[in-house]
Amino acid sequence: MDPVIIVGAGPVGLTLALALARQEVPSVVLDEGPGKDEQRLARTVVLREDTVALVERLTGLPLDDAGFRWAGWRSMRRRQVMREIAFDGKAPGSTKRAADPLGTGPSRGAESAADGEEFSAPLHIAQHALTGALREAIIHERLIKVAVHSRLDSVEQDTSGVTAHTRGPNGTWWRGSYLVGCDGPRSTVRKLQDIRFPGRTAVERHAVAALRTELPWPGEALLHRMPPWRSSGPSAGEVSARPLAEDVWRLDWLLPPGKDLVTPDLLVARIRETLGGWSGGATPAYELLDTGVHTVHHRLARRWRAGRVFLAGDAAHLLGALGTQGLDEGLRDADNLAWKLALTWHHGPHPALLDSYQTERRAVVAARLRAADQALPLLRSGGGLRAYVPGSARGHDALLTDGYLGRGPLGAPGAYAHSPLMPPPAESHAPVDTEPGAPVVDVRVTAEDGSFVPLRERLGRGALLVVLIAPGTGVWARKHWVTAGVMPRLAAAVTALPHPAELLVAESYPGAAAHTVLLVRPDGHLVTALSGVRPADLYEAAEATLGGPAAQVDTESAAEATAGRR
């Protein structure tokens, strides 16, 4: 069968290629550029826990070596510290930090930041470093071909595949089973398929500077609203500072509405003013490394699938206000689509399964965009928030913190509770802390070879995961309990499922009773939780997850068509 054609060699396209290769599906990546990326420290991304795990699983490389984990988060309003969060789980005041030059005193939110909540440290990484890690992994992958200097200019579909033409030094025709446009906001694939891309332009603009310096809050990300020194040029009502390795910081100033140019003199004045304000007077020494202007657009493609052609990443959606990161969602697009394409590639057409990609992912991104559009008027207007959100500045800060830290409607990974792949409710359903359709918690599990591994390490291989919650198994070798209790019956039920599945055992899972059985999709979303071993219910849930039985195809005619093309 022909490979999958991926248009675009950014992080989303490369992630999709690696995800397909892990499931034994070949792909061709059409790279319009030379195969390497310009190093820009002012172009960085913030990845959450699930997307970091996805990239590390695919590349085999620890991203912490290329990026930087924030030690904490603090938000300020004028001179007041509104909230502090330490990502090591300790109270914010227990970490050693420099003297407070603004004289703010204790944080208003220091005591409430750890109200039983657990925060995982986001990973801040330069986009060229992320892309470099993906490219490095692809070099050693036999199932991926990268065609550089290959610019797409036409796409044609038929009943058995897709034909694409590229121009450039290596211009040629390409034949594929499916084609995925990961080619960014100005997507050629989207335009060739005549798919509308409605939305709002320039929702926000930010002046950006990457510089090396020392700030009073080493390793902590900072959001400062209404800083008291706003004097140079147009009013900058919000500035954020996000640390990278080696004392490098990315600073973003929210620009007022309009199209005022950000001149070098204005940017340098803002740098000096901001650093001096944070340091209590004189501007500390700094080295300016890179600058830019980041413009936030909110757009959502009408369709994400047109026959055998799909859209992913910025080609399908643009979002990024309030700290939400479009790349996070693009990587989740790739993770969602990869296992569905792989199953179809290996086992024949599953129309409902492929349709579910658009249904699931578009709904999640649309909800994020709606949440941001509803919050923006409150957060950016002077007194509007006081009228709508109890607690005024505290509620304001909670909304912003959710977005920046990947929580709540502005930042949390989406759930597919209303997916067409969800099975009907079963009487044997068991409640756990994870709702059906939501991402599973990364607990430690025992694999079939007896090794202890994080649950997320078993994702992305194309197989369903069946997890038995069995307290006490962690202290015994697998050979002592694999043939005891409910294990033989469950193993037989897993073997009989309509798709390959891996049986795992966990000592515990949040909210799960002993002998609860979890069914997990290859992209890590919970299908269902059952009380005990229920082979019929497990089978029904697995079949629903696959979109129903595979469609019947005329394999003889398909073979003739393939032979004719060759």
XYZ file of C-alpha atoms in Angstrom:
566
model
C 0.000 0.000 0.000
C 1.202 3.536 -0.741
C 2.731 5.693 2.015
C 0.982 8.566 3.738
C 1.984 11.928 2.250
C 2.646 14.599 4.892
C 2.889 18.171 3.638
C 4.982 20.304 5.965
C 8.094 19.534 8.017
C 7.355 21.522 11.138
C 6.899 19.919 14.561
C 3.378 18.644 13.762
C 4.287 17.049 10.433
C 7.444 15.433 11.805
C 5.590 14.172 14.888
C 2.915 12.610 12.679
C 5.544 10.895 10.533
C 7.248 9.387 13.590
C 3.911 8.362 15.126
C 2.979 6.532 11.909
C 6.396 4.870 11.696
C 6.023 3.515 15.235
C 2.934 1.737 13.919
C 4.708 0.433 10.811
C 3.163 2.909 8.370
C 5.534 4.519 5.821
C 5.301 8.208 5.009
C 6.774 10.860 2.731
C 7.308 14.309 4.256
C 7.259 17.119 1.697
C 9.509 19.865 3.081
C 9.296 23.181 1.293
C 12.578 24.269 2.926
C 16.162 22.985 2.983
C 15.653 20.473 5.812
C 16.956 22.593 8.668
C 15.537 25.398 10.773
C 16.709 28.899 11.569
C 17.731 29.261 15.194
C 15.387 31.801 16.786
C 15.339 32.151 20.577
C 12.400 34.547 20.289
C 10.337 31.726 18.816
C 9.680 29.299 21.636
C 6.878 26.975 22.679
C 5.525 25.800 26.015
C 4.653 22.106 26.132
C 2.470 20.436 28.737
C 3.023 17.079 30.393
C 1.173 14.977 27.802
C 2.800 16.518 24.733
C 6.281 16.298 26.280
C 5.656 12.591 26.899
C 4.481 12.164 23.289
C 7.600 13.727 21.768
C 9.955 11.904 24.132
C 8.256 8.596 23.348
C 8.704 9.166 19.615
C 12.246 10.531 19.650
C 13.733 8.581 22.543
C 15.352 11.841 23.656
C 14.824 13.630 26.990
C 13.454 17.053 26.022
C 14.576 18.479 29.348
C 18.089 18.471 27.872
C 16.963 20.819 25.076
C 14.465 22.921 27.018
C 13.848 24.247 30.510
C 11.388 23.232 33.233
C 10.015 26.169 35.159
C 10.781 26.068 38.863
C 7.593 27.970 39.623
C 5.042 30.526 38.552
C 4.251 33.942 39.950
C 1.749 36.535 38.817
C 1.746 40.186 39.829
C -0.613 43.141 39.514
C 1.086 46.501 39.865
C 3.338 45.885 42.901
C 1.260 43.107 44.427
C 2.151 39.435 44.051
C -1.174 37.789 43.301
C -0.154 34.170 43.246
C 2.889 31.929 43.545
C 3.158 28.268 42.634
C 6.162 26.032 43.207
C 6.247 23.047 40.862
C 8.175 20.854 43.288
C 5.054 20.605 45.467
C 6.493 22.675 48.329
C 4.938 25.883 49.557
C 6.181 28.765 47.412
C 7.878 30.488 50.337
C 10.073 27.458 50.986
C 12.175 27.930 47.863
C 15.276 30.051 48.014
C 15.068 33.184 45.887
C 16.601 36.623 45.646
C 15.370 39.548 47.712
C 12.175 41.124 46.422
C 13.189 44.469 44.867
C 9.594 45.688 44.574
C 8.952 45.191 48.273
C 5.805 43.214 47.634
C 5.933 41.078 50.753
C 4.081 37.769 51.014
C 2.043 36.601 48.079
C -1.740 36.940 48.335
C -2.003 33.538 46.698
C 0.931 31.763 48.303
C -1.207 29.959 50.837
C -3.945 28.987 48.355
C -1.669 27.922 45.531
C -1.305 24.464 47.023
C -4.906 23.804 48.029
C -4.465 20.114 47.390
C -3.789 20.820 43.726
C -0.817 19.366 41.900
C 0.888 21.392 39.189
C 3.308 19.849 36.718
C 6.072 22.118 35.462
C 5.608 23.121 31.812
C 8.579 22.684 29.492
C 9.777 25.832 27.707
C 11.782 25.049 24.580
C 12.960 26.877 21.481
C 10.986 25.655 18.482
C 14.146 24.973 16.461
C 15.414 22.736 19.284
C 12.158 20.780 19.286
C 12.198 20.413 15.506
C 15.857 19.404 15.657
C 15.076 16.563 18.072
C 12.342 15.307 15.744
C 14.586 15.539 12.677
C 17.331 13.648 14.493
C 14.943 10.790 15.234
C 13.749 10.690 11.621
C 17.291 10.257 10.293
C 17.332 6.750 11.740
C 13.781 5.841 10.673
C 13.590 3.552 7.619
C 9.877 4.181 7.032
C 10.141 7.964 6.624
C 11.379 9.773 3.525
C 11.886 13.546 3.713
C 11.833 15.364 0.360
C 13.406 18.824 0.770
C 12.769 21.790 -1.538
C 9.437 20.201 -2.446
C 6.589 22.695 -2.671
C 3.131 21.275 -3.199
C 1.115 22.711 -6.093
C -1.605 20.145 -6.837
C -3.551 17.319 -5.196
C -5.835 14.803 -6.884
C -7.882 12.061 -5.239
C -9.402 8.834 -6.463
C -11.023 5.849 -4.769
C -7.722 4.192 -3.896
C -5.366 7.022 -3.064
C -3.991 10.532 -3.522
C -1.647 11.950 -6.161
C 0.338 15.079 -5.309
C 2.705 17.159 -7.415
C 5.559 19.271 -6.098
C 7.679 21.877 -7.838
C 11.247 22.870 -7.147
C 14.622 21.230 -7.870
C 13.089 17.865 -7.000
C 9.666 18.513 -8.495
C 7.814 15.298 -9.188
C 4.590 13.358 -8.731
C 3.945 11.504 -5.475
C 1.447 8.724 -4.850
C 0.017 8.154 -1.399
C -2.767 6.354 0.404
C -3.719 9.524 2.328
C -2.419 13.093 2.507
C -2.189 15.274 5.632
C -1.662 19.025 5.413
C 0.595 20.145 8.258
C 1.714 23.177 6.275
C 0.837 26.021 8.585
C -1.521 29.003 8.621
C -1.240 29.632 4.869
C -1.810 25.966 4.102
C -1.628 25.100 0.414
C -3.463 21.852 1.145
C -6.369 23.706 2.715
C -6.583 26.108 -0.231
C -6.408 23.328 -2.819
C -9.303 21.593 -1.072
C -11.253 24.882 -1.007
C -11.754 24.713 2.771
C -12.753 27.956 4.456
C -10.706 29.237 7.413
C -12.910 31.782 9.227
C -12.002 33.573 12.413
C -10.429 36.728 13.817
C -7.170 38.377 12.797
C -4.730 40.001 15.238
C -6.649 39.144 18.405
C -3.520 40.193 20.273
C -0.017 41.392 19.408
C 3.087 40.988 21.502
C 6.552 42.475 21.203
C 9.070 39.710 21.958
C 12.685 39.783 23.087
C 15.028 36.926 23.990
C 17.877 38.042 26.211
C 20.438 36.734 28.658
C 20.280 38.346 32.069
C 19.600 37.644 35.741
C 16.142 38.314 37.137
C 15.137 38.373 40.822
C 13.077 35.202 40.372
C 15.518 32.654 38.882
C 13.848 29.827 37.008
C 10.310 31.091 37.654
C 7.905 32.209 34.958
C 6.333 35.585 35.660
C 3.201 37.364 34.452
C 3.100 41.035 35.459
C -0.160 42.928 34.890
C -0.205 46.740 34.948
C 3.457 47.243 35.961
C 3.875 50.565 37.793
C 6.626 51.951 35.549
C 4.715 52.078 32.217
C 6.285 55.171 30.672
C 7.922 54.468 27.307
C 5.866 54.580 24.137
C 2.351 53.143 23.925
C 1.118 51.635 27.160
C 2.313 48.062 27.820
C -0.276 46.775 30.259
C 1.094 43.251 30.557
C 4.516 41.670 30.348
C 5.544 38.039 30.813
C 8.963 36.516 31.406
C 9.566 32.848 30.690
C 12.941 31.286 31.472
C 15.078 29.127 29.212
C 18.386 27.451 30.036
C 21.629 29.360 30.628
C 19.971 32.504 32.047
C 18.088 33.167 28.808
C 14.605 34.673 29.121
C 11.799 35.296 26.671
C 9.958 38.525 27.458
C 6.581 39.350 25.851
C 4.888 42.755 26.081
C 1.182 42.888 25.231
C 0.764 45.700 22.706
C -2.250 48.028 22.647
C -4.772 47.585 19.830
C -3.660 49.048 16.513
C -0.768 48.621 14.142
C 1.912 50.718 15.806
C 5.364 49.688 14.653
C 7.669 48.169 17.240
C 10.883 50.016 16.484
C 14.290 48.883 17.803
C 14.533 52.014 19.967
C 11.097 51.404 21.485
C 11.895 47.756 22.212
C 15.235 48.584 23.859
C 13.501 51.235 25.974
C 10.928 48.667 27.126
C 13.650 46.139 27.942
C 15.571 48.633 30.067
C 12.449 49.938 31.762
C 11.131 46.455 32.566
C 14.425 45.027 33.819
C 15.023 48.143 35.894
C 11.525 47.986 37.362
C 11.924 44.361 38.367
C 15.408 44.984 39.814
C 14.356 47.990 41.878
C 16.157 50.763 39.996
C 19.194 50.392 37.747
C 18.902 48.182 34.683
C 20.984 45.009 35.153
C 23.419 43.887 32.491
C 21.776 41.989 29.647
C 22.604 40.572 26.230
C 19.901 40.915 23.582
C 19.795 37.706 21.534
C 16.693 37.930 19.351
C 13.537 39.976 18.829
C 10.208 39.644 17.071
C 6.515 40.465 17.050
C 4.058 37.673 17.840
C 0.553 38.161 16.445
C -2.246 35.971 17.780
C -4.993 34.920 15.350
C -8.080 32.849 16.164
C -9.210 30.740 13.204
C -10.806 27.331 12.734
C -11.089 25.412 9.463
C -14.631 24.450 8.473
C -13.558 20.920 7.630
C -10.545 18.901 8.733
C -11.170 16.044 6.328
C -11.906 16.039 2.592
C -11.968 12.399 1.481
C -8.416 11.108 1.788
C -7.022 14.548 2.686
C -6.732 15.797 6.273
C -5.604 18.999 7.999
C -3.623 19.205 11.236
C -1.897 21.845 13.338
C -1.935 25.467 12.196
C -3.411 24.412 8.867
C -6.585 23.476 10.781
C -6.624 25.991 13.659
C -4.936 29.070 15.041
C -5.083 29.906 18.745
C -2.669 31.286 21.264
C -4.148 33.992 23.481
C -3.934 33.881 27.280
C -0.947 31.586 27.286
C -2.568 28.748 25.374
C -0.236 27.202 22.865
C -1.338 26.216 19.373
C 1.541 23.765 19.016
C 0.295 21.714 21.958
C -2.989 21.214 20.128
C -1.196 20.486 16.858
C 0.778 17.677 18.491
C -2.475 16.281 19.889
C -3.903 16.398 16.361
C -1.018 14.218 15.176
C -1.426 11.781 18.065
C -5.169 11.456 17.440
C -4.875 10.989 13.688
C -1.862 8.660 13.614
C -3.448 5.584 15.187
C -6.606 5.974 13.112
C -4.671 6.222 9.842
C -2.478 3.305 10.909
C -5.425 1.058 11.699
C -7.041 1.914 8.354
C -3.752 1.491 6.482
C -3.209 -2.000 7.915
C -6.757 -3.324 8.170
C -8.831 -1.612 5.507
C -11.302 1.285 5.437
C -12.893 2.420 8.692
C -14.883 5.489 7.577
C -16.374 6.199 10.990
C -12.945 6.006 12.609
C -11.443 8.491 10.149
C -14.451 10.798 10.456
C -13.993 10.850 14.229
C -10.693 12.733 13.840
C -12.487 15.879 12.733
C -15.366 15.372 15.172
C -13.096 14.965 18.193
C -10.304 17.382 17.509
C -12.345 20.203 15.999
C -14.749 20.164 18.952
C -11.879 20.398 21.452
C -10.158 23.278 19.677
C -13.475 25.089 19.119
C -14.165 24.883 22.865
C -10.732 26.357 23.618
C -11.332 29.205 21.161
C -14.772 29.927 22.632
C -13.350 29.993 26.154
C -10.609 32.428 25.123
C -12.997 34.667 23.189
C -15.346 34.829 26.172
C -12.529 35.589 28.623
C -10.655 38.181 26.550
C -13.198 41.025 26.890
C -13.206 40.540 30.664
C -9.456 40.310 31.010
C -8.562 43.168 28.690
C -11.187 45.715 29.766
C -10.642 47.872 32.810
C -13.592 47.151 35.059
C -15.419 44.410 33.234
C -13.932 41.571 35.201
C -14.998 43.053 38.526
C -18.602 42.900 37.349
C -18.483 39.326 36.113
C -15.959 37.375 38.171
C -16.271 37.154 41.965
C -13.049 38.123 43.653
C -12.036 40.510 40.857
C -8.240 40.336 40.550
C -8.084 36.886 42.147
C -10.567 35.463 39.622
C -8.718 37.285 36.874
C -5.467 35.675 37.952
C -7.047 32.225 38.093
C -8.181 32.511 34.467
C -4.726 33.576 33.306
C -2.953 30.953 35.382
C -5.158 28.230 33.914
C -4.175 29.280 30.413
C -0.460 29.558 31.056
C -0.177 26.341 33.067
C -2.357 24.126 30.864
C -5.372 23.850 33.125
C -9.099 24.529 32.900
C -11.007 25.451 29.748
C -8.199 27.711 28.535
C -5.390 25.196 28.714
C -6.244 21.638 29.759
C -6.033 18.768 27.238
C -9.455 18.189 25.731
C -11.706 15.229 26.422
C -13.737 13.301 23.847
C -16.779 12.621 25.999
C -19.152 13.105 23.053
C -17.041 11.243 20.512
C -18.831 8.883 18.111
C -16.259 6.304 19.234
C -17.557 6.233 22.814
C -19.392 2.978 23.655
C -22.930 3.067 25.032
C -23.149 3.113 28.849
C -22.802 -0.340 30.384
C -24.265 -1.536 33.670
C -20.794 -2.703 34.632
C -19.331 0.796 34.298
C -17.149 1.676 37.308
C -16.515 5.294 38.339
C -12.913 6.490 38.437
C -11.437 9.979 38.728
C -10.903 10.131 34.942
C -14.085 10.700 32.945
C -14.582 8.597 29.794
C -12.961 10.402 26.876
C -10.409 12.243 29.029
C -6.632 11.571 29.033
C -5.601 8.886 31.507
C -3.342 9.532 34.476
C 0.237 8.377 33.953
C 0.432 5.656 36.642
C 3.101 2.986 36.913
C 2.100 -0.315 35.314
C 3.548 -3.789 34.956
C 4.087 -4.690 31.307
C 3.734 -8.176 29.832
C 7.489 -8.767 30.194
C 7.291 -8.053 33.927
C 8.951 -4.628 33.770
C 7.583 -1.572 35.558
C 6.959 1.335 33.172
C 4.890 4.540 33.049
C 1.542 3.980 31.366
C 2.307 6.678 28.791
C 5.285 4.663 27.539
C 2.898 1.990 26.213
C 0.873 4.444 24.135
C 1.225 5.138 20.423
C 1.907 1.577 19.285
C -1.458 1.057 17.631
C -2.695 -1.367 20.269
C -5.517 -0.820 22.732
C -4.456 -0.949 26.369
C -6.358 -2.956 28.971
C -5.291 -2.052 32.508
C -6.289 -4.172 35.507
C -6.165 -2.426 38.895
C -4.761 -5.039 41.277
C -3.405 -3.744 44.618
C -0.397 -5.599 45.937
C 0.911 -6.901 42.620
C 3.781 -4.408 42.648
C 5.594 -6.284 45.435
C 5.475 -9.658 43.680
C 7.164 -10.880 40.537
C 4.729 -11.163 37.636
C 5.136 -14.924 37.429
C 3.467 -15.284 40.838
C 0.160 -13.629 39.912
C -0.143 -13.832 36.136
C -1.995 -17.167 36.404
C -3.933 -16.345 39.571
C -7.301 -14.776 40.360
C -9.035 -12.967 37.493
C -5.918 -12.775 35.308
C -6.493 -15.890 33.147
C -10.073 -14.883 32.354
C -9.065 -11.313 31.590
C -6.151 -12.436 29.417
C -8.522 -14.614 27.403
C -10.938 -11.691 26.977
C -8.111 -9.434 25.785
C -6.962 -12.020 23.256
C -10.497 -12.205 21.837
C -10.835 -8.449 21.253
C -11.399 -7.247 17.648
C -8.065 -5.402 17.636
C -4.645 -6.161 19.158
C -4.500 -5.107 22.796
C -1.866 -5.136 25.534
C -2.750 -6.279 29.035
C -1.161 -4.190 31.796
C -1.522 -4.256 35.575
C -1.414 -1.284 37.943
C -1.417 -1.349 41.726
C -3.676 1.686 41.843
C -5.397 4.325 39.763
C -7.042 7.519 41.076
C -10.587 6.739 42.171
C -10.498 3.092 41.018
C -11.491 0.145 43.199
C -9.643 -3.176 43.130
C -10.293 -5.286 40.005
C -11.434 -2.291 37.959
C -10.542 -2.799 34.287
C -9.655 0.250 32.174
C -9.802 0.297 28.367
C -7.476 2.952 26.944
C -7.126 4.155 23.354
C -3.711 4.196 21.635
C -3.597 7.994 22.124
C -4.123 7.721 25.875
C -7.811 8.626 26.260
C -9.988 6.511 28.516
C -12.706 4.540 26.717
C -14.380 3.005 29.739
C -13.801 1.603 33.210
C -15.522 -1.688 34.089
C -16.089 -3.281 37.475
C -14.348 -6.612 37.159
C -13.783 -8.815 34.127
C -16.712 -8.351 31.739
C -15.671 -9.906 28.392
C -18.846 -8.944 26.508
C -18.772 -5.321 27.700
C -15.037 -5.084 27.022
C -15.516 -6.403 23.483
C -18.389 -3.993 22.800
C -16.329 -1.029 24.035
C -13.316 -2.045 21.929
C -15.435 -2.419 18.785
C -16.999 1.013 19.344
C -13.521 2.511 19.789
C -12.609 1.266 16.307
C -15.635 2.913 14.742
C -17.414 -0.408 14.252
C -16.425 -3.292 11.953
C -14.147 -2.500 9.022
C -15.899 -1.492 5.808
C -16.134 -4.158 3.134
C -14.002 -3.338 0.101
C -13.517 -4.976 -3.261
C -9.911 -6.039 -2.729
C -9.622 -7.505 -6.210
C -10.598 -4.199 -7.867
C -8.271 -2.303 -5.550
C -5.398 -4.596 -6.534
C -6.127 -4.050 -10.227
C -6.156 -0.270 -9.746
C -2.836 -0.420 -7.957
C -1.299 -2.570 -10.689
C -2.588 -0.151 -13.352
C -0.894 2.814 -11.656
C 2.394 1.025 -11.659
